[in-house]
Coordinates of C-alpha atoms in Angstrom, one line a residue:
M9 CA -2.6 10.5 -18.9
S10 CA -0.7 13.4 -17.4
W11 CA 0.9 14.2 -14.1
G12 CA -1.1 16.5 -11.8
H13 CA 0.7 19.1 -9.8
A14 CA 0.1 19.7 -6.1
T15 CA 2.1 20.5 -3.0
S16 CA 1.9 19.6 0.7
Q17 CA 3.7 20.6 3.9
D18 CA 2.7 17.4 5.7
G19 CA 1.5 14.8 3.3
L20 CA -2.1 15.2 4.5
R21 CA -3.3 18.5 3.1
W22 CA -2.6 19.2 -0.6
T23 CA -2.8 22.4 -2.6
H24 CA -3.1 22.3 -6.4
A25 CA -0.6 24.4 -8.3
S26 CA -1.9 27.9 -9.1
S27 CA -1.3 27.4 -12.8
G28 CA -3.9 24.7 -13.0
E29 CA -1.7 22.9 -15.5
P30 CA -0.2 19.4 -15.3
A31 CA 3.4 19.1 -14.2
L32 CA 4.0 16.8 -17.2
K33 CA 1.7 16.0 -20.2
P34 CA 2.1 14.1 -23.5
S35 CA 3.9 16.3 -26.0
E36 CA 6.5 14.2 -27.9
P37 CA 6.4 11.2 -30.1
Y38 CA 7.9 9.0 -27.4
D39 CA 5.2 9.9 -24.8
K40 CA 2.3 10.9 -27.1
E41 CA -0.1 8.4 -25.5
G42 CA 0.6 9.2 -21.9
I43 CA 2.8 10.0 -18.9
F44 CA 2.5 7.0 -16.7
T45 CA 3.9 6.4 -13.2
G46 CA 7.5 7.2 -12.2
C47 CA 9.6 8.4 -9.4
F48 CA 11.6 11.3 -8.0
W49 CA 15.3 11.8 -7.6
P50 CA 16.7 14.7 -5.5
T51 CA 19.5 15.9 -7.8
G52 CA 19.9 16.6 -11.5
P53 CA 20.8 13.8 -14.0
H54 CA 24.5 14.3 -13.4
G55 CA 24.3 15.0 -9.6
E56 CA 23.6 18.7 -9.9
K57 CA 22.6 19.9 -6.4
D58 CA 20.4 22.8 -7.8
Q59 CA 18.2 20.5 -9.8
L60 CA 15.5 17.8 -9.3
T61 CA 14.7 14.9 -11.6
V62 CA 11.7 12.7 -12.2
V63 CA 11.9 9.4 -14.1
Y64 CA 8.6 8.4 -15.8
S65 CA 7.0 5.8 -18.2
S66 CA 6.7 7.5 -21.6
I67 CA 3.9 5.7 -23.5
A68 CA 4.2 5.7 -27.3
A69 CA 1.4 3.3 -28.2
L70 CA -1.9 1.9 -26.7
P71 CA -3.7 -0.2 -25.7
I72 CA -1.6 -1.7 -22.8
H73 CA -2.9 -4.4 -20.6
W74 CA -1.5 -7.7 -19.2
T75 CA -4.2 -9.7 -21.0
L76 CA -3.3 -8.3 -24.4
K77 CA -0.2 -9.0 -26.6
H78 CA 2.3 -6.3 -25.7
I79 CA 3.2 -3.8 -28.4
R80 CA 6.9 -3.7 -28.5
N81 CA 8.5 -0.4 -27.4
S82 CA 5.2 1.0 -26.4
E83 CA 6.5 1.7 -22.8
G84 CA 9.8 3.6 -22.6
V85 CA 11.6 5.4 -19.8
S86 CA 12.2 9.2 -19.9
L87 CA 13.5 12.0 -17.7
A88 CA 12.5 15.5 -16.8
T89 CA 14.3 18.1 -14.6
S90 CA 13.4 21.1 -12.6
T91 CA 15.6 24.1 -11.8
D92 CA 13.0 26.0 -9.8
A93 CA 12.3 23.6 -6.9
G94 CA 9.6 21.6 -8.8
K95 CA 7.5 24.5 -10.1
T96 CA 8.2 23.7 -13.7
W97 CA 9.7 20.7 -15.5
Q98 CA 11.7 20.3 -18.7
K99 CA 11.9 17.0 -20.6
S100 CA 15.4 15.8 -21.4
E101 CA 16.7 16.1 -25.0
L102 CA 18.1 12.5 -24.6
N103 CA 14.6 11.0 -24.1
P104 CA 13.7 8.3 -24.2
I105 CA 16.4 6.9 -22.0
L106 CA 15.1 3.5 -22.7
V107 CA 13.0 3.0 -25.8
G108 CA 11.3 -0.1 -24.5
E109 CA 11.7 -3.6 -22.9
P110 CA 14.9 -5.7 -23.2
E111 CA 15.6 -7.4 -26.5
G112 CA 14.4 -10.9 -26.9
V113 CA 12.0 -10.8 -23.9
E114 CA 8.2 -11.0 -24.4
V115 CA 6.7 -9.0 -21.6
T116 CA 3.2 -8.6 -20.1
G117 CA 4.2 -5.1 -19.0
F118 CA 7.3 -2.8 -18.6
R119 CA 6.6 0.4 -16.7
D120 CA 6.7 2.5 -13.5
P121 CA 10.4 3.1 -13.1
F122 CA 11.7 3.3 -9.5
L123 CA 15.3 4.3 -8.4
A124 CA 17.0 3.2 -5.3
E125 CA 20.4 2.5 -3.7
W126 CA 21.1 -1.1 -2.7
P127 CA 24.3 -1.6 -0.7
A128 CA 23.8 -5.4 -0.5
L129 CA 23.8 -5.7 -4.2
D130 CA 26.7 -3.3 -4.5
R131 CA 28.7 -5.7 -2.4
I132 CA 27.7 -8.7 -4.5
R133 CA 28.6 -7.0 -7.8
G134 CA 31.7 -5.3 -6.4
E135 CA 30.8 -1.8 -7.6
K136 CA 28.6 1.1 -6.4
S137 CA 25.5 1.9 -8.5
L138 CA 22.0 3.2 -8.4
Y139 CA 19.4 0.6 -9.4
G140 CA 16.4 1.0 -11.6
F141 CA 13.4 -1.2 -11.2
L142 CA 10.8 -1.6 -14.0
S143 CA 7.6 -3.4 -13.2
G144 CA 5.9 -6.1 -15.3
G145 CA 6.1 -9.7 -16.2
V146 CA 7.3 -12.2 -18.7
V147 CA 4.8 -14.1 -20.8
D148 CA 4.2 -17.6 -19.5
K149 CA 6.9 -17.1 -16.8
G150 CA 5.2 -14.9 -14.3
P151 CA 5.5 -11.4 -12.7
T152 CA 8.9 -9.9 -12.2
V153 CA 11.0 -6.7 -11.9
F154 CA 13.4 -5.8 -14.7
L155 CA 16.6 -4.7 -12.9
Y156 CA 19.0 -2.1 -14.3
A157 CA 22.3 -0.6 -13.0
I158 CA 22.5 3.2 -13.3
Q159 CA 25.6 5.3 -13.1
P160 CA 25.1 7.5 -10.0
D161 CA 26.5 10.6 -11.8
N162 CA 24.6 9.9 -15.0
L163 CA 21.0 8.9 -14.8
T164 CA 20.8 8.5 -18.6
E165 CA 23.1 5.4 -18.6
W166 CA 21.1 2.2 -17.8
K167 CA 22.6 -1.3 -18.0
Y168 CA 20.2 -4.3 -18.0
L169 CA 21.0 -6.9 -15.3
G170 CA 18.1 -9.2 -15.9
P171 CA 14.8 -10.1 -14.2
L172 CA 15.2 -9.7 -10.4
V173 CA 12.5 -12.2 -9.4
D174 CA 11.6 -15.8 -10.6
L175 CA 8.0 -16.6 -9.6
A176 CA 5.6 -18.8 -11.5
P177 CA 2.3 -17.2 -12.7
G178 CA -0.2 -17.1 -9.8
F179 CA 2.5 -17.9 -7.2
R180 CA 1.1 -18.0 -3.6
A181 CA 2.9 -19.3 -0.5
P182 CA 0.9 -21.5 1.9
G183 CA -0.8 -19.6 4.7
S184 CA -3.8 -17.3 5.4
W185 CA -1.9 -14.0 5.2
T186 CA 0.0 -14.5 2.0
S187 CA -0.7 -12.9 -1.4
D188 CA -1.4 -14.2 -4.8
F189 CA 1.2 -12.5 -7.0
G190 CA -0.7 -12.8 -10.2
V191 CA 1.0 -12.5 -13.7
N192 CA 2.0 -8.9 -13.9
W193 CA 3.3 -6.2 -11.4
E194 CA 2.9 -2.5 -11.4
C195 CA 4.5 0.3 -9.3
V196 CA 7.2 -1.9 -7.7
N197 CA 9.2 -0.1 -5.0
F198 CA 12.4 -1.5 -3.5
I199 CA 13.0 -0.6 0.1
S200 CA 15.4 -1.8 2.8
L201 CA 14.3 -1.6 6.5
K202 CA 16.2 -2.0 9.7
D203 CA 15.2 -3.3 13.2
G204 CA 18.3 -2.6 15.3
A205 CA 21.3 -4.3 13.6
H206 CA 19.1 -6.5 11.4
E207 CA 18.3 -5.3 7.8
Q208 CA 15.7 -6.8 5.5
D209 CA 14.9 -6.0 1.8
F210 CA 11.4 -5.7 0.5
L211 CA 9.4 -5.1 -2.7
L212 CA 6.1 -3.3 -2.6
M213 CA 3.9 -3.8 -5.7
G214 CA 0.5 -3.7 -7.2
T215 CA -0.4 -7.2 -8.6
E216 CA -2.5 -8.0 -11.6
G217 CA -4.1 -11.2 -12.7
G218 CA -4.2 -13.1 -9.4
V219 CA -7.3 -14.7 -7.9
K220 CA -9.1 -12.2 -5.7
P221 CA -8.6 -12.8 -2.0
R222 CA -12.4 -13.1 -1.3
Y223 CA -13.2 -14.9 -4.6
K224 CA -15.8 -17.6 -4.3
E225 CA -16.8 -20.2 -6.8
G226 CA -19.3 -18.7 -9.2
D227 CA -18.3 -15.1 -8.6
E228 CA -17.8 -12.9 -11.7
E229 CA -14.4 -11.5 -12.5
P230 CA -12.3 -13.8 -10.3
L231 CA -9.0 -12.0 -11.3
G232 CA -8.2 -8.7 -9.7
Q233 CA -5.6 -6.1 -8.5
W234 CA -4.4 -5.4 -5.0
S235 CA -1.3 -4.3 -3.1
S236 CA 1.2 -6.8 -1.8
W237 CA 4.7 -7.0 -0.4
F238 CA 7.5 -9.5 -0.8
S239 CA 10.8 -10.0 1.1
G240 CA 13.8 -12.1 0.4
S241 CA 17.6 -12.2 0.1
V242 CA 19.6 -11.2 -2.9
E243 CA 22.2 -13.5 -4.4
Q244 CA 24.3 -13.6 -7.6
T245 CA 23.4 -16.4 -10.0
A246 CA 24.8 -17.3 -13.4
A247 CA 21.9 -15.4 -15.0
G248 CA 22.4 -12.3 -12.8
P249 CA 21.2 -11.0 -9.4
R250 CA 18.1 -12.6 -8.0
L251 CA 15.9 -11.8 -5.0
R252 CA 14.8 -15.1 -3.5
H253 CA 11.4 -15.3 -2.0
E254 CA 11.4 -15.8 1.8
F255 CA 8.0 -14.4 3.1
D256 CA 5.3 -12.0 1.9
G257 CA 1.9 -10.6 2.7
V258 CA -0.9 -8.3 1.6
L259 CA -0.2 -4.5 2.1
D260 CA -3.8 -3.6 2.0
H261 CA -6.9 -5.9 2.0
G262 CA -9.1 -3.3 0.2
S263 CA -9.0 -0.9 -2.7
L264 CA -5.6 0.8 -2.1
Y265 CA -3.5 0.2 -5.2
A266 CA -0.2 1.3 -6.8
P267 CA 1.7 2.2 -3.5
N268 CA 4.6 4.5 -3.9
S269 CA 7.1 5.4 -1.2
Y270 CA 9.8 7.8 -0.1
V271 CA 12.1 8.4 2.8
H272 CA 10.9 11.4 4.9
P273 CA 13.8 14.0 4.7
E274 CA 13.6 14.9 8.4
T275 CA 12.6 11.7 10.2
Q276 CA 14.2 9.3 7.8
K277 CA 11.2 7.1 8.1
R278 CA 9.8 5.2 5.0
I279 CA 6.4 6.6 4.1
T280 CA 4.0 5.2 1.5
I281 CA 1.0 6.7 -0.1
G282 CA -1.4 4.8 -2.5
W283 CA -4.2 5.3 -4.9
V284 CA -7.6 4.5 -3.5
R285 CA -9.8 3.1 -6.3
E286 CA -13.5 3.7 -6.4
D287 CA -14.5 0.1 -7.3
G288 CA -18.0 0.6 -5.9
L289 CA -19.0 3.6 -7.9
P290 CA -20.4 3.2 -11.5
M291 CA -18.2 4.7 -14.2
S292 CA -21.1 6.8 -15.4
R293 CA -21.1 8.7 -12.0
C294 CA -17.3 9.2 -12.2
K295 CA -17.5 10.6 -15.7
A296 CA -20.3 12.9 -14.7
R297 CA -18.2 14.5 -12.0
G298 CA -15.0 14.4 -14.1
W299 CA -12.6 12.5 -11.8
T300 CA -12.2 9.3 -9.9
G301 CA -10.0 8.0 -7.1
F302 CA -8.3 9.4 -4.0
L303 CA -4.9 9.6 -2.3
S304 CA -4.7 7.4 0.9
L305 CA -3.4 8.7 4.2
P306 CA 0.4 8.4 4.4
R307 CA 1.6 5.3 6.2
E308 CA 4.9 4.5 7.9
L309 CA 6.5 1.2 6.9
F310 CA 8.9 -0.5 9.3
L311 CA 10.5 -3.9 10.0
S312 CA 8.3 -5.6 12.6
T313 CA 9.7 -8.3 14.8
T314 CA 7.4 -10.1 17.3
H315 CA 9.3 -11.6 20.2
N316 CA 8.5 -14.6 22.4
V317 CA 5.5 -15.6 20.3
T318 CA 4.1 -18.9 21.6
R319 CA 0.9 -19.5 19.6
G320 CA -2.1 -17.9 18.0
P321 CA -5.6 -19.1 17.0
E322 CA -4.1 -20.0 13.7
I323 CA -2.1 -22.9 15.2
T324 CA -5.2 -24.4 16.9
N325 CA -7.4 -24.0 13.9
R326 CA -5.1 -24.8 11.0
G327 CA -1.9 -26.3 12.2
H328 CA 0.4 -23.8 10.5
S329 CA 3.9 -22.9 11.7
F330 CA 3.2 -19.7 13.7
F331 CA 6.9 -18.7 14.0
Q332 CA 7.4 -19.0 10.3
D333 CA 4.4 -16.8 9.6
Y334 CA 4.8 -14.2 12.2
G335 CA 8.3 -14.0 13.6
E336 CA 9.3 -11.2 11.3
R337 CA 7.4 -9.3 8.7
L338 CA 6.6 -5.9 7.2
G339 CA 4.7 -3.6 9.6
W340 CA 2.8 -0.5 8.7
K341 CA 0.8 2.1 10.6
D342 CA -0.9 5.4 9.8
C343 CA 1.2 8.5 10.3
A344 CA -1.6 11.0 10.2
N345 CA -0.4 12.6 13.4
A346 CA 2.8 13.8 11.8
G347 CA 1.2 16.9 10.3
N348 CA -1.1 17.6 13.2
Q349 CA 1.7 17.8 15.8
A350 CA 2.7 21.1 14.1
H351 CA -0.5 22.6 15.5
G352 CA 0.3 21.8 19.1
R353 CA -2.1 18.9 19.5
P354 CA -1.5 15.8 21.6
P355 CA 0.3 13.0 19.7
N356 CA -2.7 10.7 19.4
T357 CA -4.7 12.4 16.7
A358 CA -6.9 9.6 15.4
P359 CA -9.6 7.2 16.6
L360 CA -7.8 4.7 18.8
P361 CA -10.1 1.9 20.1
S362 CA -8.2 -0.4 22.3
G363 CA -9.3 -3.4 24.4
R364 CA -8.8 -6.9 25.7
V365 CA -10.5 -9.6 23.6
S366 CA -11.4 -13.2 24.5
T367 CA -10.8 -15.7 21.7
Q368 CA -14.2 -17.1 22.5
A369 CA -15.9 -13.7 22.2
E370 CA -18.3 -12.7 19.5
A371 CA -17.8 -9.5 17.4
R372 CA -16.8 -6.1 18.7
R373 CA -18.6 -3.6 16.4
F374 CA -18.3 0.0 15.5
H375 CA -21.1 1.8 13.6
I376 CA -19.7 4.7 11.7
W377 CA -21.2 7.1 9.1
Q378 CA -24.4 6.5 11.1
S379 CA -27.6 8.5 10.4
P380 CA -29.4 10.2 13.3
D381 CA -32.1 7.4 13.3
G382 CA -29.4 4.7 13.0
V383 CA -30.9 3.2 9.8
Q384 CA -28.0 4.1 7.5
R385 CA -24.5 3.1 8.8
T386 CA -21.3 1.3 8.0
T387 CA -20.1 -1.3 10.5
V388 CA -16.5 -2.3 11.3
Y389 CA -16.0 -5.4 13.4
F390 CA -13.6 -8.1 14.5
I391 CA -14.6 -11.8 14.9
P392 CA -11.9 -13.5 17.1
Q393 CA -13.1 -17.1 16.4
A394 CA -13.2 -16.5 12.6
E395 CA -9.9 -14.4 12.7
Q396 CA -11.5 -11.8 10.5
I397 CA -11.9 -8.0 10.4
V398 CA -15.0 -7.1 8.5
V399 CA -16.4 -3.9 6.9
D400 CA -20.1 -4.1 6.3
K401 CA -21.4 -1.4 3.9
S402 CA -24.8 -3.0 3.2
L403 CA -26.7 -0.2 5.0
S404 CA -24.4 2.7 4.0
N405 CA -26.8 4.1 1.4
T406 CA -30.0 3.3 -0.6
E407 CA -28.5 3.8 -4.1
A408 CA -29.1 0.6 -6.1
D409 CA -26.2 1.2 -8.5
V410 CA -23.5 1.7 -5.8
D411 CA -21.7 -1.5 -4.7
K412 CA -22.1 -2.2 -1.0
S413 CA -20.4 -5.6 -0.8
L414 CA -19.2 -6.8 2.6
L415 CA -15.4 -6.9 2.9
D416 CA -13.5 -9.3 5.2
A417 CA -9.8 -10.1 5.7
P418 CA -7.8 -12.4 7.9
F419 CA -6.4 -11.0 11.2
T420 CA -5.0 -13.0 14.1
L421 CA -4.2 -11.9 17.6
L422 CA -0.9 -13.3 19.0
Y423 CA 0.0 -15.1 22.2
S424 CA 3.4 -14.3 23.7
L425 CA 5.3 -14.9 26.9
E426 CA 5.6 -12.1 29.4
N427 CA 7.3 -12.9 32.7
E428 CA 6.7 -16.6 32.0
T429 CA 3.0 -16.0 31.6
E430 CA 1.3 -16.5 28.3
K431 CA -0.8 -13.5 27.3
L432 CA -3.0 -12.6 24.3
E433 CA -2.3 -9.2 22.8
K434 CA -4.9 -6.5 22.8
L435 CA -6.7 -5.5 19.7
R436 CA -5.8 -1.9 18.7
L437 CA -8.0 -0.5 15.9
R438 CA -7.5 2.9 14.3
I439 CA -10.4 3.9 12.0
F440 CA -10.2 6.9 9.7
R441 CA -12.9 8.6 7.8
D442 CA -11.6 11.0 5.1
G443 CA -14.4 12.2 2.9
D444 CA -15.7 9.1 1.1
V445 CA -12.6 7.0 2.2
L446 CA -12.5 4.6 5.1
E447 CA -9.1 3.3 6.3
V448 CA -8.9 0.6 9.0
F449 CA -5.6 -0.3 10.8
A450 CA -5.0 -3.0 13.4
N451 CA -2.0 -3.6 15.6
D452 CA 0.5 -2.1 13.1
R453 CA 0.2 -5.1 10.7
F454 CA -3.2 -4.9 9.1
A455 CA -4.8 -2.3 6.7
L456 CA -8.0 -2.3 4.8
T457 CA -9.1 0.7 2.7
T458 CA -12.5 1.1 1.0
T459 CA -14.9 3.8 -0.1
V460 CA -18.2 4.5 1.5
Y461 CA -20.9 6.8 0.0
C462 CA -23.6 8.2 2.2
D463 CA -25.6 11.4 3.0
D464 CA -24.0 14.3 4.7
S465 CA -26.3 13.7 7.7
C466 CA -24.5 10.4 8.4
A467 CA -21.9 11.5 10.9
G468 CA -22.7 9.5 14.0
I469 CA -20.7 6.7 15.6
S470 CA -21.5 4.0 18.2
W471 CA -19.8 0.8 19.5
F472 CA -20.8 -2.3 21.3
L473 CA -20.0 -5.9 22.1
D474 CA -22.3 -8.7 20.8
D475 CA -21.7 -10.9 23.8
E476 CA -22.5 -9.3 27.2
G477 CA -21.2 -12.2 29.2
S478 CA -17.8 -12.5 27.6
H479 CA -14.4 -11.4 29.0
S480 CA -13.9 -8.8 26.3
V481 CA -13.8 -5.2 27.4
F482 CA -13.0 -1.8 25.9
D483 CA -9.9 -0.4 27.6
S484 CA -10.3 3.0 25.9
V485 CA -11.9 4.7 22.9
Q486 CA -10.7 8.1 21.7
L487 CA -12.4 10.1 18.9
W488 CA -10.8 13.0 17.0
E489 CA -12.8 15.3 14.9
D490 CA -11.7 17.7 12.2
M491 CA -8.1 16.4 12.0
A492 CA -7.4 18.6 8.9
G493 CA -8.3 21.8 10.8
T494 CA -6.2 23.6 13.4
Q495 CA -8.8 23.3 16.2
G496 CA -9.4 19.6 16.2
Q497 CA -10.2 18.3 19.7
V498 CA -10.9 15.0 21.4
L499 CA -14.5 14.2 22.1
D500 CA -15.8 13.0 25.4
I501 CA -16.6 9.3 25.3
G502 CA -19.3 7.4 27.3
Q503 CA -19.5 3.7 28.1
P504 CA -19.9 1.4 25.1
H505 CA -23.2 -0.4 24.5
L506 CA -23.4 -4.1 25.4

């Protein structure tokens, strides 16, 4: 495995480096088996302002998998620097910075370094540091993050502080929107978000070895990978700093995995981009074309606080504490309009269906990737009574070897008080088609990503309500075409079909 090399002005459109060569590739004994995931730091190892640094997993031995006995010191940490604004990179003569996992710890994984500041932990420890986060798990003890203190002016000095998280294997908090955290983590990011004066710490991660969200008795391969988030408060214990679990959720209910994030240098917003797996395409097809997987659209992460919430269908149906589940949580939304605004377009540069929905209504459906005769199509719909958003790919193509399984995920509309009147929020869907990738967002707290394979002729879209007599209506529907071009324009929209 090597690191590719591409540049972008907006996070949407990417250009491969003219050299055609990887930015980093295996070349030394300590990384001869691969350059795995890592992170970026905007100075040199000793704070040099005219340099850039990347920190990466240097793989010395394979195979590596959470189901196998881990080969000691197979996953190390190494540095590379650039003095020409990222065009070329030189590996440090001090590599590997870490030869492998901590002494005396039997791990399920130890990789994907991430660097961040953490003022709350500085206050607890009484000293200022950078912190390094290594993803993985401890055999028979569960997934965790291996925490290191790093000298801010010397990125080659790492001091082990211990495992940051204590969770049992397969931990899952009660509730419909929580995540199974599995037995091993990958690509953990630490982020701290604010909502006014309040600040909350989060971990983003890819989880391995948990039961799939849609697993049913008798299904093959019940264990899977998906992207989750976790929030808590840090405290000092006799064994070192610990982040205590408070609440969590699923970052994406589909095939987005290994999320990585950064702070936008101009807006200071936290942006995340993930890898979109092609789970539905046979490996033989991927090998024939020579590549697999996509980058997701960039997404903004923020601390979401819902005020004056009174109830939701969840309370009526399952008796859960609604305030505990929804009072405060991680929010995310697409930020695809960030790049398009540079071309003078209106700020809404994506499909934006919006409407009032009755909780007694049947599904609101959108047919996308629709053929001229309507036979081939992919359908996205919301079922209020079942509290589910569904993506139905069963009619997307006629290829027998392409998986077209239906995807569904929990989503609940909230009731809140406005001027002493209880109101149900509107459903706001944003649906993006980017090549073979479909990304669905709802109300800034739901995302589902998947891949859809269809003929080039499948470019139509239609929408309708299943229940003509219900109180559900479409307030507005906006369609944007050719978002990547400079001449994208809104399409005229007629009345929805009932």
